[in-house]
Amino acid sequence: MKLLVAVKQVAALDEDFEIRADGRDVEADFLIRDVNEWDDYSLEEALKIKEAAASPVEVVAVSVGPEDADEALRKCLAKGADRAIRVWDEAIEGSDSIAIARVLAAVARKESPQMLFAGVQSSDHAFASTGVATAAFLDWPHAAVVANLTYTPGGDTAVFRRELEGGVLHEMQIECPAVLTIQLGINTPRYASLRSIKQAAAKPIEVLSLQDLGIAAPDVGESGSLSRVRRMYIPDKGRAEMIEGDVEEQAARLAQIIKDAIGGAA
Ligand code: AMP
């Protein structure tokens, strides 16, 4: 029995950063990489199922990304994932969530897990759609924003709860194989010990190409995507001015600011 966990290496902005010359992303040197927070929770959920199981369960972490995504996968191995798979090909660069989902679905077909966990969203791009789109490619049932899960490995169904508006809970049952998107707070993710981090550094990461998955290059990247980033920019900040002086001076300054603003708009 196998559980597949989709893990994204996300990027956070350094204090100072610059936009790339093409204006469509942040310059890579100004990004701090880490495992997407939501994916930490879905890995923990898979590990909990594995540890409570009476029969063997294999937890496989999968990431679509260039070599630096290995760092995220090594963290998963250190926490207890049995295997790690990274898929990359330069043609994948510029993929939207639909094209990434196409790749994840191909990995799921190859691995045949009982369930695929994805995060509700990624902290950097926040598409909040990759997991659900993967389910659509696979033609598997899916559920989004899962906040509590009960699953006995080997079972044909899983039972879970979703939080709805106004504190109402939705308890649902789903046929497996299924895709679940996991919400923050479903569990308490563990920390990896120093020893397991060292051990994980020596563990292999399986690297798959598009060819290995039977995906044609035009089906990923910008050509295989239905959306693309036109530009990334920092919006102009509003200005603030403290008006000093006595009441008359303040009133005069305020009147001037209003006149200038009206003049500027005219
Ligand atoms: P998003 O749709 O980008 O907000 O991401 C939602 C979830 O999809 C993430 O929490 C991951 O589980 C999965 N995901 C997105 N991009 C990737 C990727 N490049 N590799 C593996 N999983 C991904």
mmCIF file of C-alpha atoms and ligand atoms in Angstrom:
data_model
loop_
_atom_site.group_PDB
_atom_site.id
_atom_site.type_symbol
_atom_site.label_atom_id
_atom_site.label_comp_id
_atom_site.label_asym_id
_atom_site.label_seq_id
_atom_site.Cartn_x
_atom_site.Cartn_y
_atom_site.Cartn_z
ATOM 1 C CA MET A 1 0.000 0.000 0.000
ATOM 2 C CA LYS A 2 1.333 3.340 -1.003
ATOM 3 C CA LEU A 3 0.674 7.014 -0.218
ATOM 4 C CA LEU A 4 2.017 9.680 -2.562
ATOM 5 C CA VAL A 5 2.729 13.149 -1.162
ATOM 6 C CA ALA A 6 3.212 16.082 -3.540
ATOM 7 C CA VAL A 7 5.840 18.417 -2.142
ATOM 8 C CA LYS A 8 6.736 21.807 -3.543
ATOM 9 C CA GLN A 9 9.977 23.647 -2.851
ATOM 10 C CA VAL A 10 8.618 27.169 -2.388
ATOM 11 C CA ALA A 11 10.419 30.469 -2.395
ATOM 12 C CA ALA A 12 10.114 33.262 0.154
ATOM 13 C CA LEU A 13 11.383 36.762 -0.520
ATOM 14 C CA ASP A 14 14.605 37.926 1.066
ATOM 15 C CA GLU A 15 14.371 41.297 2.846
ATOM 16 C CA ASP A 16 15.738 43.104 -0.222
ATOM 17 C CA PHE A 17 14.964 41.668 -3.602
ATOM 18 C CA GLU A 18 14.983 42.529 -7.276
ATOM 19 C CA ILE A 19 12.596 41.605 -10.068
ATOM 20 C CA ARG A 20 14.170 39.587 -12.906
ATOM 21 C CA ALA A 21 15.207 41.431 -16.070
ATOM 22 C CA ASP A 22 12.225 39.984 -18.019
ATOM 23 C CA GLY A 23 9.900 41.430 -15.321
ATOM 24 C CA ARG A 24 8.070 38.146 -14.765
ATOM 25 C CA ASP A 25 9.637 36.765 -11.589
ATOM 26 C CA VAL A 26 11.975 37.587 -8.723
ATOM 27 C CA GLU A 27 15.720 37.238 -9.352
ATOM 28 C CA ALA A 28 16.581 33.740 -8.025
ATOM 29 C CA ASP A 29 19.459 34.982 -5.812
ATOM 30 C CA PHE A 30 16.949 36.877 -3.649
ATOM 31 C CA LEU A 31 14.794 33.854 -2.791
ATOM 32 C CA ILE A 32 14.889 31.702 0.335
ATOM 33 C CA ARG A 33 13.789 28.127 -0.424
ATOM 34 C CA ASP A 34 11.867 25.790 1.847
ATOM 35 C CA VAL A 35 9.222 23.047 1.848
ATOM 36 C CA ASN A 36 5.742 24.491 1.291
ATOM 37 C CA GLU A 37 4.164 24.700 4.761
ATOM 38 C CA TRP A 38 0.990 22.832 3.684
ATOM 39 C CA ASP A 39 3.107 19.952 2.375
ATOM 40 C CA ASP A 40 4.710 19.487 5.791
ATOM 41 C CA TYR A 41 1.213 18.737 7.117
ATOM 42 C CA SER A 42 0.345 16.304 4.316
ATOM 43 C CA LEU A 43 3.633 14.452 4.774
ATOM 44 C CA GLU A 44 2.914 14.195 8.514
ATOM 45 C CA GLU A 45 -0.572 12.840 7.773
ATOM 46 C CA ALA A 46 0.898 10.154 5.502
ATOM 47 C CA LEU A 47 3.549 9.255 8.103
ATOM 48 C CA LYS A 48 0.894 8.969 10.818
ATOM 49 C CA ILE A 49 -1.127 6.542 8.663
ATOM 50 C CA LYS A 50 2.025 4.518 7.975
ATOM 51 C CA GLU A 51 2.988 4.333 11.651
ATOM 52 C CA ALA A 52 -0.497 3.263 12.786
ATOM 53 C CA ALA A 53 -0.856 0.614 10.052
ATOM 54 C CA ALA A 54 -0.860 -3.114 10.724
ATOM 55 C CA SER A 55 0.546 -3.832 7.243
ATOM 56 C CA PRO A 56 3.427 -2.117 5.405
ATOM 57 C CA VAL A 57 2.731 1.317 3.962
ATOM 58 C CA GLU A 58 5.168 3.092 1.672
ATOM 59 C CA VAL A 59 5.233 6.903 1.776
ATOM 60 C CA VAL A 60 6.604 8.436 -1.408
ATOM 61 C CA ALA A 61 7.334 12.170 -1.695
ATOM 62 C CA VAL A 62 7.262 13.650 -5.196
ATOM 63 C CA SER A 63 8.354 17.064 -6.362
ATOM 64 C CA VAL A 64 8.367 18.651 -9.800
ATOM 65 C CA GLY A 65 11.309 20.989 -9.917
ATOM 66 C CA PRO A 66 14.970 21.537 -10.731
ATOM 67 C CA GLU A 67 17.847 20.134 -8.683
ATOM 68 C CA ASP A 68 17.396 22.501 -5.745
ATOM 69 C CA ALA A 69 14.048 20.768 -5.022
ATOM 70 C CA ASP A 70 16.177 17.857 -3.750
ATOM 71 C CA GLU A 71 16.605 19.851 -0.559
ATOM 72 C CA ALA A 72 12.836 19.690 0.094
ATOM 73 C CA LEU A 73 12.764 15.975 -0.719
ATOM 74 C CA ARG A 74 15.692 15.278 1.631
ATOM 75 C CA LYS A 75 13.735 16.942 4.434
ATOM 76 C CA CYS A 76 10.858 14.517 3.685
ATOM 77 C CA LEU A 77 13.239 11.543 3.722
ATOM 78 C CA ALA A 78 14.686 12.767 7.035
ATOM 79 C CA LYS A 79 11.206 12.857 8.546
ATOM 80 C CA GLY A 80 10.407 9.313 7.437
ATOM 81 C CA ALA A 81 9.347 9.194 3.768
ATOM 82 C CA ASP A 82 10.476 5.884 2.258
ATOM 83 C CA ARG A 83 11.272 7.193 -1.203
ATOM 84 C CA ALA A 84 11.602 10.504 -3.004
ATOM 85 C CA ILE A 85 10.978 11.238 -6.673
ATOM 86 C CA ARG A 86 11.896 14.430 -8.478
ATOM 87 C CA VAL A 87 10.672 15.127 -11.992
ATOM 88 C CA TRP A 88 12.437 17.668 -14.117
ATOM 89 C CA ASP A 89 13.089 18.713 -17.674
ATOM 90 C CA GLU A 90 13.901 22.215 -18.856
ATOM 91 C CA ALA A 91 10.648 22.149 -20.834
ATOM 92 C CA ILE A 92 8.749 22.196 -17.484
ATOM 93 C CA GLU A 93 10.036 25.733 -16.733
ATOM 94 C CA GLY A 94 7.152 28.252 -16.859
ATOM 95 C CA SER A 95 4.443 25.619 -16.188
ATOM 96 C CA ASP A 96 1.224 26.755 -14.529
ATOM 97 C CA SER A 97 -0.596 24.578 -11.992
ATOM 98 C CA ILE A 98 -2.397 22.650 -14.756
ATOM 99 C CA ALA A 99 0.862 21.626 -16.445
ATOM 100 C CA ILE A 100 2.404 20.666 -13.070
ATOM 101 C CA ALA A 101 -0.737 18.624 -12.349
ATOM 102 C CA ARG A 102 -0.266 16.821 -15.669
ATOM 103 C CA VAL A 103 3.196 15.727 -14.475
ATOM 104 C CA LEU A 104 1.997 14.743 -10.989
ATOM 105 C CA ALA A 105 -0.820 12.694 -12.521
ATOM 106 C CA ALA A 106 1.706 10.794 -14.664
ATOM 107 C CA VAL A 107 3.734 10.003 -11.529
ATOM 108 C CA ALA A 108 0.568 8.827 -9.768
ATOM 109 C CA ARG A 109 -0.280 6.543 -12.710
ATOM 110 C CA LYS A 110 3.222 5.066 -12.526
ATOM 111 C CA GLU A 111 3.197 4.630 -8.732
ATOM 112 C CA SER A 112 -0.486 3.628 -8.244
ATOM 113 C CA PRO A 113 -0.899 4.980 -4.704
ATOM 114 C CA GLN A 114 -4.041 4.484 -2.661
ATOM 115 C CA MET A 115 -4.128 8.218 -2.017
ATOM 116 C CA LEU A 116 -2.334 11.301 -3.204
ATOM 117 C CA PHE A 117 -1.988 14.186 -0.760
ATOM 118 C CA ALA A 118 -1.319 17.727 -1.897
ATOM 119 C CA GLY A 119 -1.344 20.948 0.079
ATOM 120 C CA VAL A 120 -4.377 23.246 -0.126
ATOM 121 C CA GLN A 121 -2.074 25.865 -1.633
ATOM 122 C CA SER A 122 1.527 26.835 -2.110
ATOM 123 C CA SER A 123 2.833 29.790 -0.115
ATOM 124 C CA ASP A 124 4.616 31.390 -3.064
ATOM 125 C CA HIS A 125 2.242 31.131 -6.045
ATOM 126 C CA ALA A 126 -0.982 30.288 -4.163
ATOM 127 C CA PHE A 127 -2.685 28.758 -7.211
ATOM 128 C CA ALA A 128 -4.621 26.462 -4.839
ATOM 129 C CA SER A 129 -5.438 24.266 -7.804
ATOM 130 C CA THR A 130 -2.636 21.752 -8.437
ATOM 131 C CA GLY A 131 -4.089 18.981 -6.277
ATOM 132 C CA VAL A 132 -7.598 19.259 -7.682
ATOM 133 C CA ALA A 133 -6.284 19.487 -11.266
ATOM 134 C CA THR A 134 -4.209 16.334 -10.662
ATOM 135 C CA ALA A 135 -7.372 14.506 -9.608
ATOM 136 C CA ALA A 136 -9.074 15.688 -12.817
ATOM 137 C CA PHE A 137 -6.246 14.314 -15.009
ATOM 138 C CA LEU A 138 -6.421 11.009 -13.124
ATOM 139 C CA ASP A 139 -10.210 10.944 -13.118
ATOM 140 C CA TRP A 140 -10.029 10.195 -9.380
ATOM 141 C CA PRO A 141 -12.387 11.607 -6.755
ATOM 142 C CA HIS A 142 -10.990 14.474 -4.749
ATOM 143 C CA ALA A 143 -11.697 16.593 -1.701
ATOM 144 C CA ALA A 144 -10.262 19.977 -0.869
ATOM 145 C CA VAL A 145 -9.300 21.566 2.454
ATOM 146 C CA VAL A 146 -9.284 18.377 4.536
ATOM 147 C CA ALA A 147 -8.905 19.184 8.235
ATOM 148 C CA ASN A 148 -9.188 15.703 9.739
ATOM 149 C CA LEU A 149 -8.673 12.259 8.180
ATOM 150 C CA THR A 150 -9.390 8.666 9.163
ATOM 151 C CA TYR A 151 -7.997 6.017 6.860
ATOM 152 C CA THR A 152 -7.100 2.391 7.438
ATOM 153 C CA PRO A 153 -4.515 1.305 4.859
ATOM 154 C CA GLY A 154 -5.971 -1.060 2.326
ATOM 155 C CA GLY A 155 -9.481 0.274 2.868
ATOM 156 C CA ASP A 156 -11.602 1.182 -0.135
ATOM 157 C CA THR A 157 -12.751 4.435 1.449
ATOM 158 C CA ALA A 158 -11.420 7.218 3.632
ATOM 159 C CA VAL A 159 -13.495 9.385 5.978
ATOM 160 C CA PHE A 160 -12.566 13.008 6.516
ATOM 161 C CA ARG A 161 -13.828 16.333 7.780
ATOM 162 C CA ARG A 162 -13.774 19.713 6.082
ATOM 163 C CA GLU A 163 -14.336 23.021 7.782
ATOM 164 C CA LEU A 164 -17.094 25.089 6.218
ATOM 165 C CA GLU A 165 -18.186 28.667 6.775
ATOM 166 C CA GLY A 166 -19.464 29.577 10.262
ATOM 167 C CA GLY A 167 -17.713 26.702 12.065
ATOM 168 C CA VAL A 168 -19.836 24.015 10.361
ATOM 169 C CA LEU A 169 -18.061 20.714 9.662
ATOM 170 C CA HIS A 170 -18.613 18.514 6.636
ATOM 171 C CA GLU A 171 -17.926 14.835 7.340
ATOM 172 C CA MET A 172 -17.465 12.960 4.100
ATOM 173 C CA GLN A 173 -16.473 9.595 2.739
ATOM 174 C CA ILE A 174 -14.466 9.134 -0.455
ATOM 175 C CA GLU A 175 -13.623 6.168 -2.675
ATOM 176 C CA CYS A 176 -9.912 5.388 -3.051
ATOM 177 C CA PRO A 177 -7.725 6.013 -4.955
ATOM 178 C CA ALA A 178 -8.389 9.657 -4.265
ATOM 179 C CA VAL A 179 -6.668 13.014 -4.102
ATOM 180 C CA LEU A 180 -7.009 15.016 -0.891
ATOM 181 C CA THR A 181 -5.758 18.551 -0.390
ATOM 182 C CA ILE A 182 -4.633 18.942 3.193
ATOM 183 C CA GLN A 183 -5.231 22.000 5.354
ATOM 184 C CA LEU A 184 -2.802 23.500 7.879
ATOM 185 C CA GLY A 185 -3.440 22.373 11.460
ATOM 186 C CA ILE A 186 -4.650 18.842 10.609
ATOM 187 C CA ASN A 187 -1.768 17.544 12.752
ATOM 188 C CA THR A 188 1.492 18.680 14.309
ATOM 189 C CA PRO A 189 4.332 18.123 11.862
ATOM 190 C CA ARG A 190 7.389 16.503 13.404
ATOM 191 C CA TYR A 191 10.936 17.797 13.328
ATOM 192 C CA ALA A 192 13.644 15.632 11.819
ATOM 193 C CA SER A 193 16.441 14.584 14.153
ATOM 194 C CA LEU A 194 20.027 15.545 13.318
ATOM 195 C CA ARG A 195 20.790 11.867 12.846
ATOM 196 C CA SER A 196 17.983 11.326 10.333
ATOM 197 C CA ILE A 197 18.976 14.513 8.458
ATOM 198 C CA LYS A 198 22.489 13.086 8.074
ATOM 199 C CA GLN A 199 21.113 9.706 6.977
ATOM 200 C CA ALA A 200 18.779 11.348 4.457
ATOM 201 C CA ALA A 201 21.711 13.143 2.852
ATOM 202 C CA ALA A 202 22.971 9.758 1.646
ATOM 203 C CA LYS A 203 19.591 8.421 0.451
ATOM 204 C CA PRO A 204 18.921 8.281 -3.288
ATOM 205 C CA ILE A 205 16.382 10.551 -4.995
ATOM 206 C CA GLU A 206 14.846 9.044 -8.124
ATOM 207 C CA VAL A 207 14.981 11.587 -10.940
ATOM 208 C CA LEU A 208 12.436 11.127 -13.722
ATOM 209 C CA SER A 209 12.327 12.885 -17.075
ATOM 210 C CA LEU A 210 9.288 13.734 -19.160
ATOM 211 C CA GLN A 211 10.248 10.840 -21.391
ATOM 212 C CA ASP A 212 10.174 8.428 -18.424
ATOM 213 C CA LEU A 213 6.586 9.559 -17.818
ATOM 214 C CA GLY A 214 5.501 9.526 -21.462
ATOM 215 C CA ILE A 215 4.798 13.279 -21.489
ATOM 216 C CA ALA A 216 5.551 15.316 -24.615
ATOM 217 C CA ALA A 217 7.521 18.546 -24.041
ATOM 218 C CA PRO A 218 4.816 20.816 -25.599
ATOM 219 C CA ASP A 219 2.342 19.549 -22.956
ATOM 220 C CA VAL A 220 4.259 21.297 -20.179
ATOM 221 C CA GLY A 221 5.921 24.701 -19.760
ATOM 222 C CA GLU A 222 4.193 27.739 -21.233
ATOM 223 C CA SER A 223 2.968 25.800 -24.280
ATOM 224 C CA GLY A 224 1.181 23.282 -22.034
ATOM 225 C CA SER A 225 -0.230 25.932 -19.694
ATOM 226 C CA LEU A 226 -3.516 27.793 -19.847
ATOM 227 C CA SER A 227 -2.230 30.813 -17.928
ATOM 228 C CA ARG A 228 1.044 32.703 -17.816
ATOM 229 C CA VAL A 229 2.592 35.481 -15.755
ATOM 230 C CA ARG A 230 2.547 38.743 -17.719
ATOM 231 C CA ARG A 231 4.493 40.790 -15.203
ATOM 232 C CA MET A 232 5.492 40.817 -11.576
ATOM 233 C CA TYR A 233 5.826 44.215 -9.930
ATOM 234 C CA ILE A 234 5.650 46.144 -6.715
ATOM 235 C CA PRO A 235 2.688 48.521 -6.717
ATOM 236 C CA ASP A 236 3.354 52.201 -6.051
ATOM 237 C CA LYS A 237 3.153 52.914 -2.342
ATOM 238 C CA GLY A 238 0.871 55.679 -1.059
ATOM 239 C CA ARG A 239 2.561 58.709 0.562
ATOM 240 C CA ALA A 240 2.054 60.121 4.050
ATOM 241 C CA GLU A 241 2.958 63.548 5.368
ATOM 242 C CA MET A 242 2.765 64.901 8.918
ATOM 243 C CA ILE A 243 1.431 68.459 8.770
ATOM 244 C CA GLU A 244 3.279 70.605 11.299
ATOM 245 C CA GLY A 245 2.564 74.109 12.690
ATOM 246 C CA ASP A 246 -0.364 75.870 14.321
ATOM 247 C CA VAL A 247 -3.966 75.434 13.168
ATOM 248 C CA GLU A 248 -3.747 78.181 10.518
ATOM 249 C CA GLU A 249 -0.511 76.811 9.077
ATOM 250 C CA GLN A 250 -1.929 73.279 9.050
ATOM 251 C CA ALA A 251 -5.139 74.474 7.333
ATOM 252 C CA ALA A 252 -3.111 76.379 4.724
ATOM 253 C CA ARG A 253 -0.909 73.356 4.031
ATOM 254 C CA LEU A 254 -3.951 71.069 3.789
ATOM 255 C CA ALA A 255 -5.653 73.469 1.362
ATOM 256 C CA GLN A 256 -2.479 73.505 -0.760
ATOM 257 C CA ILE A 257 -2.304 69.680 -0.825
ATOM 258 C CA ILE A 258 -5.944 69.514 -1.982
ATOM 259 C CA LYS A 259 -5.359 72.193 -4.675
ATOM 260 C CA ASP A 260 -2.262 70.314 -5.915
ATOM 261 C CA ALA A 261 -4.180 67.021 -5.989
ATOM 262 C CA ILE A 262 -7.065 68.560 -7.963
ATOM 263 C CA GLY A 263 -4.607 70.262 -10.289
ATOM 264 C CA GLY A 264 -2.749 66.955 -10.764
ATOM 265 C CA ALA A 265 -5.978 65.145 -11.629
ATOM 266 C CA ALA A 266 -7.119 67.831 -14.035
HETATM 267 P P1 AMP B 1 -0.714 25.419 -5.698
HETATM 268 O O1 AMP B 1 -1.789 24.842 -6.571
HETATM 269 O O2 AMP B 1 0.500 25.938 -6.461
HETATM 270 O O3 AMP B 1 -1.229 26.452 -4.736
HETATM 271 O O4 AMP B 1 -0.116 24.220 -4.821
HETATM 272 C C1 AMP B 1 -0.934 23.343 -4.064
HETATM 273 C C2 AMP B 1 -0.208 22.051 -3.779
HETATM 274 O O5 AMP B 1 0.102 21.396 -5.020
HETATM 275 C C3 AMP B 1 1.122 22.157 -3.054
HETATM 276 O O6 AMP B 1 0.918 22.232 -1.660
HETATM 277 C C4 AMP B 1 1.786 20.840 -3.468
HETATM 278 O O7 AMP B 1 1.267 19.763 -2.703
HETATM 279 C C5 AMP B 1 1.311 20.657 -4.901
HETATM 280 N N1 AMP B 1 2.313 21.223 -5.836
HETATM 281 C C6 AMP B 1 2.291 22.425 -6.468
HETATM 282 N N2 AMP B 1 3.382 22.582 -7.240
HETATM 283 C C7 AMP B 1 4.120 21.446 -7.086
HETATM 284 C C8 AMP B 1 5.374 20.988 -7.588
HETATM 285 N N3 AMP B 1 6.109 21.735 -8.432
HETATM 286 N N4 AMP B 1 5.811 19.769 -7.223
HETATM 287 C C9 AMP B 1 5.077 18.995 -6.360
HETATM 288 N N5 AMP B 1 3.898 19.372 -5.853
HETATM 289 C C10 AMP B 1 3.430 20.575 -6.197
#
